[in-house]
Amino acid sequence: MHVDGGVQVSQSTTTTGAGRVENEGPFTRFLRATEVDVRLLGMIVALVTIWIGFHVYGQVVNGRGAFLSARNLWNLSVQTASIGVMATGMVLVIVTRHIDLSVGSILGFCAMMMAIVQVWILPEYLGLGHPMIWIITVICGLLIGAAIGAFHGYLVAYLSIPAFIVTLGGLLVWRGAAFLLARGETISPVDSTFALLGGGPYGSIGAAGSWIVGILICIGVVALLITGRRQRNRYNFPLRPMWAEVFLGLVGCGVTLGFVMLVNSYPWPRGIVRQYAEANNIQTPINEIFISHGFAIPVLILMAVGIVMTFLTSRTRFGRYVFAIGGNPEAAELAGINTRWVTVKIFALMGLLCGLSAVIASARLNSATNNLGTLDELYVIAAAVIGGTSFAGGIGTIYGAILGAIVMQSLQTGMVLIGFDAAIQQMVVGGVLVVAVWIDTMYRRRAK
Amino acid sequence: MSQTEHETPLVELRDISIAFGGIKAVDHASVDLFPGEVVALLGHNGAGKSTLIKILSGAYKRDAGQIFINGEEVQIDNPRDAKKYGIETIYQTLAVADNVDAAANLYLGRELKTAWGTLDDIAMEAEARKVMGRLNPNFQRFKDPVSKLSGGQRQSVAIARAILFNARILIMDEPTAALGPQETEQVGDLIKQLKKEGIGIFLISHDIHDVFDLADRVSVMKNGQVVGHAKTSDVTKDEVLGMIIMGKCPPGAIPGPGALQTV
Ligand SMILES: Nc1ncnc2c1ncn2[C@@H]1O[C@H](COP(=O)(O)OP(=O)(O)O)[C@@H](O)[C@H]1O
Ligand SMILES: [Mg+2]
């Protein structure tokens, strides 16, 4: 495998990074120059295989390949958001050798609390549809989630109860609490502005907005590459070869703009267009109007969370401590890190992200049901692990977890599309989770 | 060194005790250390040396006893407290964070930050290159996680971390255990240099030959108790060996509670 080759090469390289090493394959050299992770490549290959697999299966068996359509991929992006947001938090939890089994239940509880706040409580004081309702509601959801997470973290860190037990308890407690809140009722509809946070035609930013977002991201990618190179140059650290920088920039921008084109090619459905045309007095015949969805708001939320979490893990003390604790908890403590307090913060952050996912999930559903988020913990943990987070601790990336979430959601969506029923879906998800951890264990053993 | 500096010790551990389960790992042990002095803490494996100094470094909480820094009693409950008093420790187990790189390890817990409050990795790496260049000029692997480094390289990382922050009190628990002869000599030179800068050093070893020539004094432990203290100029290596093996105090030494009672 290339993995081994890579490790050996870097060990024998005592010259500074850019130096050529004899008998190195072109592929290995490419990986080293671009600093692209082999696992990342593996994940992308797996993802593409899944997508093509479902598409071809649909074409052959059902006579219609629906997977690689703009409509399905757009929906996939929206459905990934909720799991993806939580998966970024799960990375930190697993990196520090803990686990959080309660995320689905926290999501359910937060969603129920938010529904009560925005449907039963706030309209009485502010009036229905008041513009502050959604803001207060979201803040409530985030705070409740963070508080629950902090409480779990306190039990784990200061009372030394294993996270597995604390959050297994939490799984039952918060699900039960969500039921008690509304005695099992479904609360709907949610506030109309709040509902936009769940996506849908109105909850998307359209073609122009999407281009703006896409171009901003491209500028960001290029800026990161340039400042990184400049910084390293200033201190005379080894640099990536120029072609590798250009390659990374092109791939980054290409994927971004491709994604923009994809979401822009999915038009609003006829019914919505008609409504919109009537509401705005547009005379053009309905079938000549093409209004793009563009990025859905939940997707933008996921992107923002991804950026913030990546920043947090790689550029702040907190992130540094999370990884140091995961690599060697004792050494971290001896280095003077307050490991217990960091643990509380990690779980609080996980809870906060559950609250955010609760916003997305209940807004998308336009209601809060008692079982919202059920089994999400499995998808979230699987996403983190597929994305390269190791149960051995100390290793994991945010982008990996988001990719992992896309993989899990692709499996789920694909199985629905080709008509697998819920029972088989569950079996597949369970199996994938176990296999993913197995692969990770093998990979770590070989890399040693 | 003037006599006045010798009046109050830099560090004094007085009557320290700690037990794990039924085992008295450290039993009423007292040791002290003056500025610019190297005190070798000697004893067999399991004598309680590491445990005693871990109490000073904040890794363990003592059951009984007092700690004085410059004559004032201080409370050391965790590693952060110890660092506050300028106590830096190189642990026998090294205690490095395996999955982050050398620079991140050097600054762990005390990271440099940019004006925006983010980690200043570039500055940390630049400093790390300087310090490591002094300790181990061949070291180049600044991008690799520490787990990929050799034993000697990991040791240099641990040592570099301890000297990076202007320690006043340096604890080195078997610092040359993983090193070859040449690197061991480098550590010896480093100790002499730090000593000149007025740093007090506890040098721990189970092997007297490693440390006798570097130390100003020895303190010997056996079964958790202090056998005795002696200036290296007042005793021979063989006499110290007698202290380590049998707990027998020679005439040049001051006996402690662990000394063999009647000779
Ligand atoms: N964390 C611990 N838990 C239980 N026993 C310990 C612990 N640390 C040390 N000990 C015991 O304390 C005694 C002294 O150990 P140590 O201080 O490591 O000795 P030394 O460093 O002199 O070789 C040994 O008997 C050891 O087994
Ligand atoms: Mg020891």
XYZ file of C-alpha atoms in Angstrom, chain B residues 38-248:
211
model
C 22.614 19.884 41.643
C 21.176 17.382 44.104
C 21.204 13.796 42.969
C 18.277 11.798 44.289
C 19.432 8.196 44.341
C 17.903 4.850 45.182
C 16.835 1.538 43.732
C 13.880 1.232 41.419
C 10.796 1.510 43.578
C 12.545 3.536 46.274
C 10.032 6.366 45.859
C 12.161 8.926 44.019
C 9.731 9.587 41.175
C 6.809 9.696 43.552
C 8.535 12.239 45.796
C 9.367 14.619 42.973
C 5.922 14.198 41.429
C 4.596 15.713 44.627
C 6.825 18.717 44.039
C 5.766 18.956 40.387
C 2.076 18.773 41.247
C 1.390 15.432 39.592
C 0.454 13.802 42.936
C -1.150 15.269 46.005
C 0.761 14.483 49.173
C -0.949 12.907 52.183
C 1.206 14.848 54.625
C 4.158 17.230 54.704
C 5.037 20.743 53.623
C 6.668 22.374 50.622
C 8.697 25.577 50.950
C 9.946 27.705 48.084
C 12.496 30.341 49.131
C 11.487 29.729 52.708
C 7.784 30.322 52.177
C 5.288 27.531 52.447
C 3.417 26.998 49.189
C 0.432 24.981 48.132
C 1.051 22.802 45.075
C -2.081 20.929 44.072
C -1.590 20.466 40.351
C 1.062 20.910 37.657
C -0.141 24.447 36.968
C 0.690 25.494 40.529
C 4.180 24.050 40.230
C 4.881 25.865 36.976
C 3.749 29.075 38.621
C 6.705 28.715 41.013
C 9.128 28.066 38.159
C 9.287 24.313 38.689
C 9.845 22.430 35.438
C 9.922 18.680 35.224
C 11.267 16.100 32.828
C 9.364 12.989 33.758
C 10.776 9.506 33.628
C 7.942 8.571 31.266
C 8.712 11.768 29.301
C 5.015 12.687 29.253
C 4.937 14.111 25.747
C 1.760 14.450 23.705
C 2.451 11.841 21.033
C 0.142 13.040 18.314
C 1.287 16.648 18.017
C 4.619 17.911 16.725
C 7.700 19.019 18.613
C 6.837 22.718 18.656
C 3.334 22.046 19.945
C 4.844 19.905 22.699
C 7.365 22.520 23.732
C 4.630 25.085 24.194
C 1.885 22.788 25.421
C -0.119 24.624 28.050
C 1.696 27.921 27.343
C 1.131 28.501 23.642
C 2.261 31.657 21.909
C -0.631 33.615 20.467
C -0.966 36.095 17.655
C -2.512 39.528 18.034
C -5.878 37.928 17.238
C -5.595 35.398 20.023
C -5.008 32.489 17.681
C -2.127 30.050 17.947
C 1.088 31.433 16.531
C 2.408 28.150 15.166
C 4.992 29.806 12.998
C 6.572 31.678 15.895
C 6.432 28.566 18.056
C 8.117 26.519 15.370
C 10.788 29.172 14.926
C 11.530 29.174 18.679
C 11.443 25.393 18.739
C 14.023 25.281 15.957
C 16.297 27.520 18.032
C 16.044 25.540 21.261
C 16.240 22.163 19.589
C 19.193 23.395 17.581
C 21.012 23.969 20.847
C 20.160 20.565 22.300
C 20.181 18.334 19.291
C 21.569 20.085 16.206
C 20.678 17.191 13.898
C 17.006 17.389 14.715
C 14.961 18.330 11.644
C 11.621 16.608 12.044
C 9.508 19.536 13.135
C 6.439 18.490 11.151
C 6.162 14.931 12.472
C 4.095 13.948 15.472
C 6.370 13.129 18.387
C 5.270 9.483 18.286
C 7.323 9.074 15.100
C 10.552 10.230 16.775
C 13.282 8.056 18.262
C 13.702 7.695 22.021
C 16.583 10.143 22.081
C 14.674 12.691 20.014
C 11.653 12.440 22.289
C 13.950 12.953 25.224
C 15.347 16.114 23.644
C 11.812 17.379 23.163
C 11.035 16.780 26.839
C 14.250 18.497 27.931
C 13.736 21.413 25.563
C 10.275 21.945 26.968
C 11.633 22.140 30.502
C 14.346 24.696 29.731
C 12.276 26.842 27.398
C 10.478 28.766 30.108
C 13.313 29.966 32.362
C 12.812 27.417 35.075
C 14.199 28.212 38.527
C 13.879 24.653 39.689
C 14.464 21.806 37.297
C 13.538 18.224 38.044
C 15.097 15.601 35.799
C 13.845 12.086 36.429
C 16.280 9.643 34.810
C 16.854 12.070 31.928
C 19.484 10.008 30.158
C 17.667 6.661 30.297
C 16.921 6.628 26.567
C 20.108 8.296 25.405
C 23.363 7.085 23.869
C 26.768 8.050 25.300
C 27.181 11.137 23.147
C 23.733 12.510 23.937
C 24.239 11.699 27.614
C 27.336 13.848 27.551
C 25.344 16.664 25.956
C 22.823 16.500 28.775
C 25.711 16.614 31.266
C 27.016 19.785 29.609
C 23.549 21.264 29.653
C 23.218 20.585 33.388
C 26.518 22.340 34.063
C 25.396 25.318 32.028
C 22.002 25.575 33.738
C 23.698 25.281 37.098
C 25.871 28.267 36.206
C 22.719 30.224 35.467
C 21.681 29.661 39.081
C 18.992 27.048 38.464
C 18.524 24.411 41.141
C 18.390 20.894 39.755
C 17.071 17.655 41.206
C 18.756 14.921 39.209
C 17.190 11.555 39.758
C 18.835 8.276 38.955
C 18.994 4.679 40.073
C 22.609 4.539 38.877
C 25.178 6.476 40.856
C 27.729 6.459 38.038
C 25.470 8.615 35.886
C 25.297 11.445 38.336
C 28.038 11.398 40.957
C 30.362 13.724 39.044
C 27.608 16.190 38.220
C 26.091 16.453 41.667
C 27.010 18.732 44.553
C 25.087 16.603 47.014
C 23.334 13.283 47.052
C 20.141 12.307 48.841
C 19.517 8.598 49.018
C 16.124 6.937 49.321
C 15.190 3.405 50.221
C 11.713 1.956 50.689
C 10.164 5.408 50.587
C 12.411 6.773 53.328
C 15.451 9.027 53.139
C 18.597 7.135 54.127
C 20.666 10.284 54.323
C 22.190 13.291 52.628
C 25.831 13.942 51.834
C 28.051 16.339 49.944
C 29.738 14.492 47.129
C 33.028 15.909 48.368
C 32.572 14.230 51.768
C 31.818 10.681 50.624
C 33.070 8.142 48.120
C 31.043 6.405 45.454
C 31.339 3.165 47.375
C 29.984 4.744 50.523
C 26.991 6.085 48.589
C 26.487 2.634 47.103
C 26.374 1.334 50.661
C 23.640 3.844 51.398
C 21.660 2.805 48.355
C 22.010 -0.935 48.842
C 22.026 -1.386 52.619
C 20.837 1.928 53.945
C 24.124 2.303 55.798
